[in-house]
């Protein structure tokens, strides 16, 4: 499920973790600017959660009288709220409490309450929890597993927290420029589940670029207390980490796969078959929803790359948009050579494209190899489609000599694509390829989606990484499903 889809049923998205230049030295924009950007991005509202008086990045005068400290800390909140009231945008108060770099997000209280309770200024973590809970508020431990120089150690306080900010868009979003380590959120989710804590989501956003983390609800919040009530009482809502949508318990929502196919039709069918076979499913309803466009109008990719043939970009992008509009949450292309044009596809849609090249590289590494033979079309090889990504991942690429490469091309085009049955010529070509692979004594990547079919049709043999299978596995996981054991 994409954010766009989720907003159809849960139309109110709230940012729950945001800083401005007024209360936080790490803030980069005025509160009004942050509110404007959040509204333009599609948020219904936001919580301004400046760092509190104990934080080394707080801008308050720590020697000032207590009411003045609170006024200074809440300047951004007041500015954003004033803009929000004039522009139909909800702005609520919260703050981020600091205890030697262990931080807690506080919700459900007001600046007035803080002024009336100066005892919270020097409260311990335990005392803070008692005070906030006594006021009807909520305490969420912020980004509990983040590791940075300013955090001397990870300290967890399940007994003094209502929940954990287990989904932090700064860790997950591709738009984030700091702290981008998704594993921190995975650890936080396990921690929350183990300790029966509520799951919270936010962006920890400091800049104009909204990371799209937060909570999605069906009814508009009237106050910060509505957020507290929704989380603590488990009312219907969804969560976003800026990349994926989760249910209220932090379980990733399922996604629909779009197959941009037709390159060729048998390879498209082979990928779909592998997705079915590799998904852990006990009945029809357990399988991934898949939308396929077998677009046989896409011009030949190798001809376009090597011989000035017609570009496939127009048809590729047309199919990509068709699949997105039909409800696909992510795209996959069962054609290795087409990945030479993958950036055009990515630019045409607002959903991710799972790469067959990257999934194959990950599979090679997972099997313990640092070099691999690449069996592919001339276009894939000469365009360096595999070489670039494999080199980035530390994998050496080995290519067939000219004669063997001609055999590979014949197997692909004269064999599988043409539907030629197994007979003398195909047996001869396959035998020579098999002898080459045996001589190389290395894993070989079937880097053309026709080649896995050649294994079945013509007896191609060796120690293979099937790129199509690797893509199927990566797509299943990206869609939120489990692989069959």
Tab-separated table of C-alpha atoms in Angstrom:
chain	number	residue	atom	x	y	z
A	1	UNK	CA	0.000	0.000	0.000
A	2	UNK	CA	1.319	3.425	-0.961
A	3	UNK	CA	0.743	6.634	0.989
A	4	UNK	CA	-1.485	7.830	-1.849
A	5	UNK	CA	-3.674	4.761	-1.505
A	6	UNK	CA	-3.719	4.937	2.290
A	7	UNK	CA	-4.905	8.552	2.200
A	8	UNK	CA	-8.030	7.515	0.328
A	9	UNK	CA	-9.315	5.685	3.422
A	10	UNK	CA	-7.338	7.551	6.090
A	11	UNK	CA	-7.354	11.113	4.697
A	12	UNK	CA	-5.714	12.959	7.608
A	13	UNK	CA	-1.936	12.669	7.858
A	14	UNK	CA	-0.162	14.242	10.838
A	15	UNK	CA	3.547	14.842	11.325
A	16	UNK	CA	4.374	14.015	14.946
A	17	UNK	CA	8.064	14.969	15.217
A	18	UNK	CA	9.213	18.329	13.838
A	19	UNK	CA	11.704	21.076	14.761
A	20	UNK	CA	12.091	24.753	13.814
A	21	UNK	CA	14.841	27.363	14.090
A	22	UNK	CA	13.257	28.909	17.177
A	23	UNK	CA	13.582	26.191	19.768
A	24	UNK	CA	16.250	23.915	18.295
A	25	UNK	CA	19.740	24.729	17.063
A	26	UNK	CA	19.400	21.853	14.606
A	27	UNK	CA	16.270	23.417	13.064
A	28	UNK	CA	16.706	24.914	9.604
A	29	UNK	CA	13.464	26.790	8.882
A	30	UNK	CA	10.935	29.061	10.533
A	31	UNK	CA	7.848	27.474	12.002
A	32	UNK	CA	5.619	29.158	9.436
A	33	UNK	CA	7.759	27.794	6.601
A	34	UNK	CA	7.595	24.292	8.064
A	35	UNK	CA	3.812	24.518	8.373
A	36	UNK	CA	3.446	25.757	4.784
A	37	UNK	CA	5.679	22.973	3.451
A	38	UNK	CA	3.841	20.335	5.467
A	39	UNK	CA	0.460	21.476	4.147
A	40	UNK	CA	1.759	21.587	0.561
A	41	UNK	CA	3.123	18.056	0.976
A	42	UNK	CA	-0.305	16.740	1.971
A	43	UNK	CA	-0.313	16.838	5.764
A	44	UNK	CA	-3.496	17.800	7.592
A	45	UNK	CA	-1.452	19.003	10.527
A	46	UNK	CA	1.706	18.678	12.592
A	47	UNK	CA	3.113	18.630	16.097
A	48	UNK	CA	5.927	21.072	16.824
A	49	UNK	CA	8.269	19.134	19.121
A	50	UNK	CA	11.214	21.386	19.951
A	51	UNK	CA	14.084	20.129	22.106
A	52	UNK	CA	13.447	20.987	25.732
A	53	UNK	CA	15.458	23.026	28.241
A	54	UNK	CA	17.838	20.159	29.084
A	55	UNK	CA	19.037	19.565	25.529
A	56	UNK	CA	22.419	20.749	24.308
A	57	UNK	CA	20.716	21.899	21.070
A	58	UNK	CA	17.956	23.855	22.819
A	59	UNK	CA	17.976	27.598	22.138
A	60	UNK	CA	16.357	28.624	25.410
A	61	UNK	CA	18.164	30.749	27.968
A	62	UNK	CA	18.570	28.155	30.703
A	63	UNK	CA	19.203	30.845	33.320
A	64	UNK	CA	15.929	32.640	32.578
A	65	UNK	CA	12.823	32.412	34.787
A	66	UNK	CA	10.790	29.249	34.171
A	67	UNK	CA	7.865	30.973	32.363
A	68	UNK	CA	10.355	32.685	30.038
A	69	UNK	CA	12.023	29.366	29.225
A	70	UNK	CA	8.661	27.914	28.212
A	71	UNK	CA	7.824	30.986	26.120
A	72	UNK	CA	11.147	30.684	24.303
A	73	UNK	CA	10.716	26.935	23.748
A	74	UNK	CA	7.202	27.382	22.343
A	75	UNK	CA	7.827	30.345	20.027
A	76	UNK	CA	7.856	28.072	16.968
A	77	UNK	CA	4.681	26.333	18.060
A	78	UNK	CA	2.858	29.664	18.490
A	79	UNK	CA	4.004	30.969	15.084
A	80	UNK	CA	3.021	27.748	13.290
A	81	UNK	CA	-0.320	27.597	15.084
A	82	UNK	CA	-1.151	31.183	14.086
A	83	UNK	CA	-0.427	30.360	10.452
A	84	UNK	CA	-2.384	27.129	10.705
A	85	UNK	CA	-5.477	28.835	12.110
A	86	UNK	CA	-5.490	31.174	9.127
A	87	UNK	CA	-4.897	28.392	6.602
A	88	UNK	CA	-7.011	25.413	7.742
A	89	UNK	CA	-4.005	23.501	9.028
A	90	UNK	CA	-3.804	21.840	12.451
A	91	UNK	CA	-0.825	22.618	14.661
A	92	UNK	CA	-0.423	20.908	18.043
A	93	UNK	CA	2.090	21.147	20.845
A	94	UNK	CA	4.620	18.596	21.958
A	95	UNK	CA	8.270	18.610	22.897
A	96	UNK	CA	11.350	16.378	22.953
A	97	UNK	CA	12.729	15.803	26.434
A	98	UNK	CA	16.482	15.208	26.731
A	99	UNK	CA	18.256	13.014	29.297
A	100	UNK	CA	21.931	12.706	28.364
A	101	UNK	CA	20.955	12.013	24.716
A	102	UNK	CA	18.165	9.581	25.612
A	103	UNK	CA	15.092	11.409	24.346
A	104	UNK	CA	11.338	11.226	24.849
A	105	UNK	CA	8.525	12.788	22.836
A	106	UNK	CA	5.867	14.319	25.080
A	107	UNK	CA	2.276	14.806	23.909
A	108	UNK	CA	-1.086	15.750	25.382
A	109	UNK	CA	-0.032	18.626	27.610
A	110	UNK	CA	0.080	22.394	26.947
A	111	UNK	CA	2.615	25.205	27.405
A	112	UNK	CA	0.340	26.522	30.149
A	113	UNK	CA	0.573	23.214	31.992
A	114	UNK	CA	4.380	23.377	31.807
A	115	UNK	CA	4.417	26.863	33.297
A	116	UNK	CA	2.245	25.643	36.163
A	117	UNK	CA	4.531	22.653	36.864
A	118	UNK	CA	8.109	23.884	37.227
A	119	UNK	CA	8.949	20.661	39.079
A	120	UNK	CA	9.262	18.930	35.701
A	121	UNK	CA	12.336	21.038	34.989
A	122	UNK	CA	14.599	18.783	37.063
A	123	UNK	CA	12.438	15.665	37.045
A	124	UNK	CA	14.081	12.276	36.537
A	125	UNK	CA	12.881	9.990	33.750
A	126	UNK	CA	10.654	8.192	36.232
A	127	UNK	CA	9.316	11.451	37.690
A	128	UNK	CA	8.701	12.837	34.212
A	129	UNK	CA	6.571	9.813	33.350
A	130	UNK	CA	4.507	10.179	36.512
A	131	UNK	CA	3.942	13.908	35.927
A	132	UNK	CA	2.981	13.554	32.253
A	133	UNK	CA	0.701	10.581	32.887
A	134	UNK	CA	-0.933	12.446	35.757
A	135	UNK	CA	-1.736	15.253	33.330
A	136	UNK	CA	-3.310	12.871	30.803
A	137	UNK	CA	-0.350	13.018	28.453
A	138	UNK	CA	1.782	10.423	26.673
A	139	UNK	CA	5.498	9.610	26.718
A	140	UNK	CA	7.101	8.054	23.632
A	141	UNK	CA	10.797	7.151	23.617
A	142	UNK	CA	12.214	8.800	20.503
A	143	UNK	CA	14.331	6.823	17.991
A	144	UNK	CA	15.445	4.378	20.706
A	145	UNK	CA	18.158	2.582	18.705
A	146	UNK	CA	19.750	5.522	16.904
A	147	UNK	CA	23.558	5.483	17.091
A	148	UNK	CA	25.388	8.788	16.698
A	149	UNK	CA	28.380	10.521	18.262
A	150	UNK	CA	26.143	12.612	20.521
A	151	UNK	CA	24.497	9.470	21.961
A	152	UNK	CA	26.948	7.867	24.443
A	153	UNK	CA	24.901	4.707	24.860
A	154	UNK	CA	21.527	3.197	24.020
A	155	UNK	CA	19.318	3.214	27.109
A	156	UNK	CA	15.811	1.790	27.062
A	157	UNK	CA	13.009	2.665	29.472
A	158	UNK	CA	9.965	0.524	28.692
A	159	UNK	CA	8.628	0.995	32.223
A	160	UNK	CA	8.633	4.794	31.854
A	161	UNK	CA	7.303	5.030	28.298
A	162	UNK	CA	3.909	4.443	26.722
A	163	UNK	CA	5.475	3.568	23.424
A	164	UNK	CA	8.442	3.792	21.099
A	165	UNK	CA	8.977	5.879	17.992
A	166	UNK	CA	9.736	2.687	16.092
A	167	UNK	CA	9.073	4.199	12.660
A	168	UNK	CA	11.231	7.255	12.016
A	169	UNK	CA	11.269	8.607	8.471
A	170	UNK	CA	14.714	10.115	8.964
A	171	UNK	CA	15.954	6.522	9.212
A	172	UNK	CA	13.879	5.182	6.318
A	173	UNK	CA	12.978	7.824	3.737
A	174	UNK	CA	15.009	8.124	0.560
A	175	UNK	CA	14.626	11.898	1.002
A	176	UNK	CA	16.467	11.878	4.327
A	177	UNK	CA	19.969	13.376	4.445
A	178	UNK	CA	20.965	12.178	7.952
A	179	UNK	CA	20.616	9.097	10.202
A	180	UNK	CA	19.576	6.950	7.224
A	181	UNK	CA	19.825	3.493	8.822
A	182	UNK	CA	16.626	1.483	8.434
A	183	UNK	CA	17.877	-1.252	10.776
A	184	UNK	CA	17.398	1.097	13.736
A	185	UNK	CA	13.667	1.024	13.092
A	186	UNK	CA	13.635	-2.748	12.714
A	187	UNK	CA	15.259	-3.065	16.147
A	188	UNK	CA	12.827	-0.535	17.615
A	189	UNK	CA	9.840	-2.494	16.313
A	190	UNK	CA	11.117	-5.714	17.881
A	191	UNK	CA	11.735	-3.848	21.138
A	192	UNK	CA	8.212	-2.409	21.167
A	193	UNK	CA	6.586	-5.756	20.374
A	194	UNK	CA	8.631	-7.558	23.015
A	195	UNK	CA	7.741	-5.014	25.707
A	196	UNK	CA	4.107	-4.528	24.699
A	197	UNK	CA	4.667	-0.846	23.900
A	198	UNK	CA	2.607	1.278	21.532
A	199	UNK	CA	4.113	2.017	18.114
A	200	UNK	CA	4.540	5.646	17.047
A	201	UNK	CA	5.757	7.104	13.764
A	202	UNK	CA	7.205	10.489	12.835
A	203	UNK	CA	9.840	12.108	10.676
A	204	UNK	CA	12.108	14.033	13.056
A	205	UNK	CA	12.100	16.620	10.288
A	206	UNK	CA	14.239	19.777	10.474
A	207	UNK	CA	14.110	21.026	6.883
A	208	UNK	CA	11.580	22.107	4.254
A	209	UNK	CA	11.701	18.701	2.594
A	210	UNK	CA	8.908	16.736	4.221
A	211	UNK	CA	9.774	13.056	4.758
A	212	UNK	CA	6.101	11.970	4.949
A	213	UNK	CA	6.305	10.044	8.202
A	214	UNK	CA	3.532	10.182	10.780
A	215	UNK	CA	0.052	8.926	11.621
A	216	UNK	CA	-2.951	8.598	9.287
A	217	UNK	CA	-6.485	8.764	10.708
A	218	UNK	CA	-10.025	8.827	9.362
A	219	UNK	CA	-11.190	11.793	11.446
A	220	UNK	CA	-9.423	15.082	11.925
A	221	UNK	CA	-7.756	15.691	15.278
A	222	UNK	CA	-9.222	18.523	17.345
A	223	UNK	CA	-6.346	18.609	19.828
A	224	UNK	CA	-3.134	16.882	20.784
A	225	UNK	CA	-5.174	14.804	23.218
A	226	UNK	CA	-6.878	13.131	20.254
A	227	UNK	CA	-3.498	11.816	19.162
A	228	UNK	CA	-2.810	10.522	22.673
A	229	UNK	CA	-6.219	8.832	22.782
A	230	UNK	CA	-5.710	7.243	19.345
A	231	UNK	CA	-2.324	5.731	20.232
A	232	UNK	CA	-2.994	4.679	23.821
A	233	UNK	CA	-6.418	3.187	23.143
A	234	UNK	CA	-5.479	1.544	19.854
A	235	UNK	CA	-8.068	3.391	17.792
A	236	UNK	CA	-8.106	2.791	14.054
A	237	UNK	CA	-5.109	4.370	12.329
A	238	UNK	CA	-2.170	3.692	10.038
A	239	UNK	CA	1.478	4.682	10.337
A	240	UNK	CA	4.018	5.882	7.759
A	241	UNK	CA	7.818	5.805	7.854
A	242	UNK	CA	8.004	7.860	4.667
A	243	UNK	CA	8.478	4.813	2.458
A	244	UNK	CA	5.939	2.222	3.601
A	245	UNK	CA	2.568	2.087	5.331
A	246	UNK	CA	2.087	0.066	8.523
A	247	UNK	CA	-0.921	-0.927	10.603
A	248	UNK	CA	-1.269	0.408	14.145
A	249	UNK	CA	0.791	-2.515	15.471
A	250	UNK	CA	3.718	-1.726	13.181
A	251	UNK	CA	3.076	-4.491	10.641
A	252	UNK	CA	3.840	-3.470	7.069
A	253	UNK	CA	0.766	-3.240	4.847
A	254	UNK	CA	0.761	-5.462	1.764
A	255	UNK	CA	1.609	-4.023	-1.640
A	256	UNK	CA	0.595	-4.802	-5.205
A	257	UNK	CA	3.339	-5.716	-7.676
A	258	UNK	CA	3.222	-4.368	-11.208
A	259	UNK	CA	5.093	-6.392	-13.860
A	260	UNK	CA	6.244	-4.296	-16.794
A	261	UNK	CA	6.443	-7.219	-19.171
A	262	UNK	CA	6.309	-8.357	-22.758
A	263	UNK	CA	10.126	-8.506	-23.084
A	264	UNK	CA	9.420	-11.335	-23.986
A	265	UNK	CA	6.065	-12.828	-23.065
A	266	UNK	CA	7.505	-16.170	-21.908
A	267	UNK	CA	9.968	-14.390	-19.622
A	268	UNK	CA	7.075	-12.390	-18.187
A	269	UNK	CA	5.111	-15.579	-17.540
A	270	UNK	CA	8.201	-17.176	-15.982
A	271	UNK	CA	8.582	-14.283	-13.513
A	272	UNK	CA	4.904	-14.442	-12.553
A	273	UNK	CA	5.168	-18.210	-12.082
A	274	UNK	CA	8.207	-17.776	-9.834
A	275	UNK	CA	6.404	-15.172	-7.700
A	276	UNK	CA	3.575	-17.665	-7.176
A	277	UNK	CA	5.926	-20.550	-6.404
A	278	UNK	CA	8.161	-18.581	-4.035
A	279	UNK	CA	5.454	-16.903	-1.929
A	280	UNK	CA	4.606	-18.474	1.423
A	281	UNK	CA	0.881	-19.010	0.829
A	282	UNK	CA	-1.650	-21.577	2.028
A	283	UNK	CA	-4.521	-20.355	-0.147
A	284	UNK	CA	-5.357	-17.941	-2.958
A	285	UNK	CA	-5.783	-15.022	-0.572
A	286	UNK	CA	-2.249	-15.434	0.810
A	287	UNK	CA	-0.652	-14.686	-2.563
A	288	UNK	CA	0.667	-11.354	-3.781
A	289	UNK	CA	-1.663	-9.280	-5.881
A	290	UNK	CA	0.060	-8.817	-9.256
A	291	UNK	CA	-0.870	-6.594	-12.203
A	292	UNK	CA	0.806	-7.482	-15.516
A	293	UNK	CA	1.167	-5.417	-18.659
A	294	UNK	CA	2.701	-7.719	-21.274
A	295	UNK	CA	3.489	-4.899	-23.674
A	296	UNK	CA	4.845	-6.550	-26.807
A	297	UNK	CA	4.992	-3.147	-28.524
A	298	UNK	CA	8.182	-2.309	-26.622
A	299	UNK	CA	10.980	-2.155	-29.246
A	300	UNK	CA	13.982	-4.467	-28.939
A	301	UNK	CA	16.314	-3.125	-26.269
A	302	UNK	CA	19.569	-4.547	-27.681
A	303	UNK	CA	18.832	-3.112	-31.128
A	304	UNK	CA	18.211	0.304	-29.579
A	305	UNK	CA	21.442	0.262	-27.549
A	306	UNK	CA	23.828	-1.147	-30.177
A	307	UNK	CA	22.365	-0.458	-33.590
A	308	UNK	CA	20.410	2.776	-33.360
A	309	UNK	CA	17.077	0.994	-33.300
A	310	UNK	CA	13.882	2.599	-32.075
A	311	UNK	CA	14.061	3.640	-28.431
A	312	UNK	CA	11.885	1.606	-26.040
A	313	UNK	CA	11.531	4.535	-23.611
A	314	UNK	CA	8.122	5.716	-24.805
A	315	UNK	CA	6.524	2.292	-24.462
A	316	UNK	CA	8.342	1.515	-21.217
A	317	UNK	CA	7.150	4.701	-19.551
A	318	UNK	CA	3.653	4.269	-20.963
A	319	UNK	CA	3.419	0.817	-19.398
A	320	UNK	CA	4.890	2.063	-16.122
A	321	UNK	CA	2.240	4.786	-15.810
A	322	UNK	CA	-0.518	2.346	-16.803
A	323	UNK	CA	0.533	-0.039	-14.037
A	324	UNK	CA	0.769	2.741	-11.463
A	325	UNK	CA	-2.684	4.035	-12.389
A	326	UNK	CA	-4.050	0.483	-12.186
A	327	UNK	CA	-2.952	0.265	-8.544
A	328	UNK	CA	0.602	-1.105	-8.558
A	329	UNK	CA	2.667	-0.067	-5.511
A	330	UNK	CA	5.997	-1.129	-7.002
A	331	UNK	CA	7.294	-2.121	-10.438
A	332	UNK	CA	9.537	-4.902	-11.703
A	333	UNK	CA	10.812	-5.487	-15.255
A	334	UNK	CA	11.572	-9.056	-16.374
A	335	UNK	CA	14.179	-7.850	-18.851
A	336	UNK	CA	17.797	-7.251	-17.894
A	337	UNK	CA	18.662	-5.175	-20.951
A	338	UNK	CA	15.696	-2.866	-20.301
A	339	UNK	CA	17.400	-1.789	-17.072
A	340	UNK	CA	19.699	0.324	-19.246
A	341	UNK	CA	16.644	2.586	-19.495
A	342	UNK	CA	15.430	2.171	-15.895
A	343	UNK	CA	16.018	5.813	-14.909
A	344	UNK	CA	13.423	6.908	-17.466
A	345	UNK	CA	10.943	4.495	-15.924
A	346	UNK	CA	11.671	5.766	-12.407
A	347	UNK	CA	11.150	9.360	-13.511
A	348	UNK	CA	7.792	8.496	-15.097
A	349	UNK	CA	6.140	7.171	-11.925
A	350	UNK	CA	5.864	7.891	-8.205
A	351	UNK	CA	6.354	4.289	-7.085
A	352	UNK	CA	9.630	2.378	-6.627
A	353	UNK	CA	11.196	0.111	-9.235
A	354	UNK	CA	12.848	-3.029	-7.833
A	355	UNK	CA	16.010	-3.714	-9.851
A	356	UNK	CA	16.743	-7.146	-11.292
A	357	UNK	CA	20.460	-6.217	-11.417
A	358	UNK	CA	20.691	-5.285	-7.739
A	359	UNK	CA	18.704	-8.323	-6.624
A	360	UNK	CA	21.017	-10.600	-8.638
A	361	UNK	CA	24.096	-8.938	-7.132
A	362	UNK	CA	22.716	-9.400	-3.630
A	363	UNK	CA	22.102	-13.079	-4.362
A	364	UNK	CA	25.682	-13.570	-5.623
A	365	UNK	CA	27.031	-11.987	-2.435
A	366	UNK	CA	24.703	-13.988	-0.208
A	367	UNK	CA	26.146	-17.156	-1.705
A	368	UNK	CA	29.664	-16.049	-0.812
A	369	UNK	CA	30.980	-15.207	-4.297
A	370	UNK	CA	32.954	-12.097	-5.255
A	371	UNK	CA	33.052	-12.830	-8.982
A	372	UNK	CA	30.499	-14.113	-11.475
A	373	UNK	CA	30.116	-15.028	-15.134
A	374	UNK	CA	27.464	-12.848	-16.804
A	375	UNK	CA	25.357	-14.616	-19.425
A	376	UNK	CA	23.353	-11.879	-21.122
A	377	UNK	CA	22.476	-10.180	-24.405
A	378	UNK	CA	25.056	-8.161	-26.292
A	379	UNK	CA	23.124	-5.045	-25.297
A	380	UNK	CA	23.283	-5.801	-21.593
A	381	UNK	CA	27.003	-6.573	-21.749
A	382	UNK	CA	28.122	-3.693	-23.939
A	383	UNK	CA	25.983	-1.185	-22.066
A	384	UNK	CA	27.678	-2.251	-18.823
A	385	UNK	CA	24.336	-2.725	-17.085
A	386	UNK	CA	25.676	-5.435	-14.777
A	387	UNK	CA	29.282	-4.308	-14.568
A	388	UNK	CA	28.488	-0.939	-12.967
A	389	UNK	CA	26.309	-2.236	-10.126
A	390	UNK	CA	28.377	-5.378	-9.538
A	391	UNK	CA	31.546	-3.274	-9.285
A	392	UNK	CA	29.868	-1.003	-6.720
A	393	UNK	CA	29.086	-4.095	-4.658
A	394	UNK	CA	32.598	-5.518	-5.000
A	395	UNK	CA	31.817	-8.295	-7.491
A	396	UNK	CA	34.143	-9.024	-10.425
A	397	UNK	CA	32.343	-9.716	-13.727
A	398	UNK	CA	33.490	-12.345	-16.226
A	399	UNK	CA	32.151	-12.428	-19.792
A	400	UNK	CA	32.115	-15.157	-22.462
A	401	UNK	CA	34.460	-14.951	-25.433
A	402	UNK	CA	33.067	-13.928	-28.811
A	403	UNK	CA	32.102	-17.443	-29.940
A	404	UNK	CA	30.320	-18.376	-26.722
A	405	UNK	CA	28.565	-15.009	-26.649
A	406	UNK	CA	27.194	-15.691	-30.147
A	407	UNK	CA	25.885	-18.997	-28.853
A	408	UNK	CA	24.193	-17.230	-25.936
A	409	UNK	CA	22.523	-14.766	-28.327
A	410	UNK	CA	21.359	-17.627	-30.536
A	411	UNK	CA	19.867	-19.479	-27.579
A	412	UNK	CA	18.005	-16.300	-26.560
A	413	UNK	CA	16.747	-15.097	-29.940
A	414	UNK	CA	16.669	-18.171	-32.210
A	415	UNK	CA	15.768	-20.506	-29.380
A	416	UNK	CA	13.542	-19.178	-26.573
A	417	UNK	CA	12.114	-16.054	-28.228
A	418	UNK	CA	11.422	-17.918	-31.475
A	419	UNK	CA	9.945	-20.926	-29.708
A	420	UNK	CA	12.398	-23.330	-31.351
A	421	UNK	CA	12.151	-26.870	-29.932
A	422	UNK	CA	15.166	-28.746	-28.621
A	423	UNK	CA	17.011	-30.204	-31.574
A	424	UNK	CA	20.473	-30.577	-33.062
A	425	UNK	CA	21.517	-26.909	-33.324
A	426	UNK	CA	20.225	-25.887	-29.893
A	427	UNK	CA	21.896	-28.937	-28.320
A	428	UNK	CA	25.191	-28.050	-29.976
A	429	UNK	CA	25.090	-24.412	-28.836
A	430	UNK	CA	24.093	-25.351	-25.302
A	431	UNK	CA	26.854	-27.946	-25.079
A	432	UNK	CA	29.516	-25.363	-25.932
A	433	UNK	CA	28.144	-22.913	-23.352
A	434	UNK	CA	28.070	-25.641	-20.702
A	435	UNK	CA	31.716	-26.526	-21.440
A	436	UNK	CA	32.707	-22.853	-21.045
A	437	UNK	CA	30.921	-22.589	-17.710
A	438	UNK	CA	32.539	-25.754	-16.411
A	439	UNK	CA	35.957	-24.392	-17.368
A	440	UNK	CA	35.345	-21.085	-15.555
A	441	UNK	CA	34.317	-22.915	-12.371
A	442	UNK	CA	32.453	-19.882	-11.070
A	443	UNK	CA	28.862	-18.989	-10.389
A	444	UNK	CA	27.063	-17.700	-13.493
A	445	UNK	CA	24.276	-15.148	-13.508
A	446	UNK	CA	21.448	-15.903	-15.913
A	447	UNK	CA	21.284	-12.216	-16.799
A	448	UNK	CA	18.675	-12.494	-19.512
A	449	UNK	CA	15.149	-13.499	-18.590
A	450	UNK	CA	15.035	-16.002	-21.467
A	451	UNK	CA	17.979	-17.971	-20.095
A	452	UNK	CA	16.201	-19.611	-17.129
A	453	UNK	CA	13.819	-20.983	-19.750
A	454	UNK	CA	16.829	-22.267	-21.735
A	455	UNK	CA	17.785	-24.315	-18.675
A	456	UNK	CA	14.455	-26.124	-18.936
A	457	UNK	CA	14.153	-26.175	-22.731
A	458	UNK	CA	17.714	-26.912	-23.855
A	459	UNK	CA	19.561	-28.336	-20.851
A	460	UNK	CA	21.729	-25.280	-20.097
A	461	UNK	CA	23.633	-26.333	-16.966
A	462	UNK	CA	25.973	-24.842	-14.376
A	463	UNK	CA	26.062	-23.216	-10.947
A	464	UNK	CA	23.551	-20.468	-11.621
A	465	UNK	CA	22.129	-17.394	-9.996
A	466	UNK	CA	18.785	-16.999	-11.719
A	467	UNK	CA	18.291	-13.216	-11.961
A	468	UNK	CA	14.577	-13.717	-12.594
A	469	UNK	CA	14.229	-15.760	-9.408
A	470	UNK	CA	16.254	-13.200	-7.465
A	471	UNK	CA	13.944	-10.456	-8.717
A	472	UNK	CA	10.861	-12.471	-7.792
A	473	UNK	CA	12.179	-12.961	-4.245
A	474	UNK	CA	13.073	-9.277	-3.852
A	475	UNK	CA	9.644	-8.200	-5.139
A	476	UNK	CA	7.795	-10.565	-2.798
A	477	UNK	CA	9.655	-9.158	0.205
A	478	UNK	CA	9.218	-5.560	-0.983
A	479	UNK	CA	5.474	-6.195	-1.232
A	480	UNK	CA	5.407	-7.232	2.437
A	481	UNK	CA	5.026	-10.987	1.967
A	482	UNK	CA	7.123	-13.922	3.182
A	483	UNK	CA	9.167	-16.326	1.098
A	484	UNK	CA	8.327	-20.015	1.158
A	485	UNK	CA	10.771	-21.878	3.382
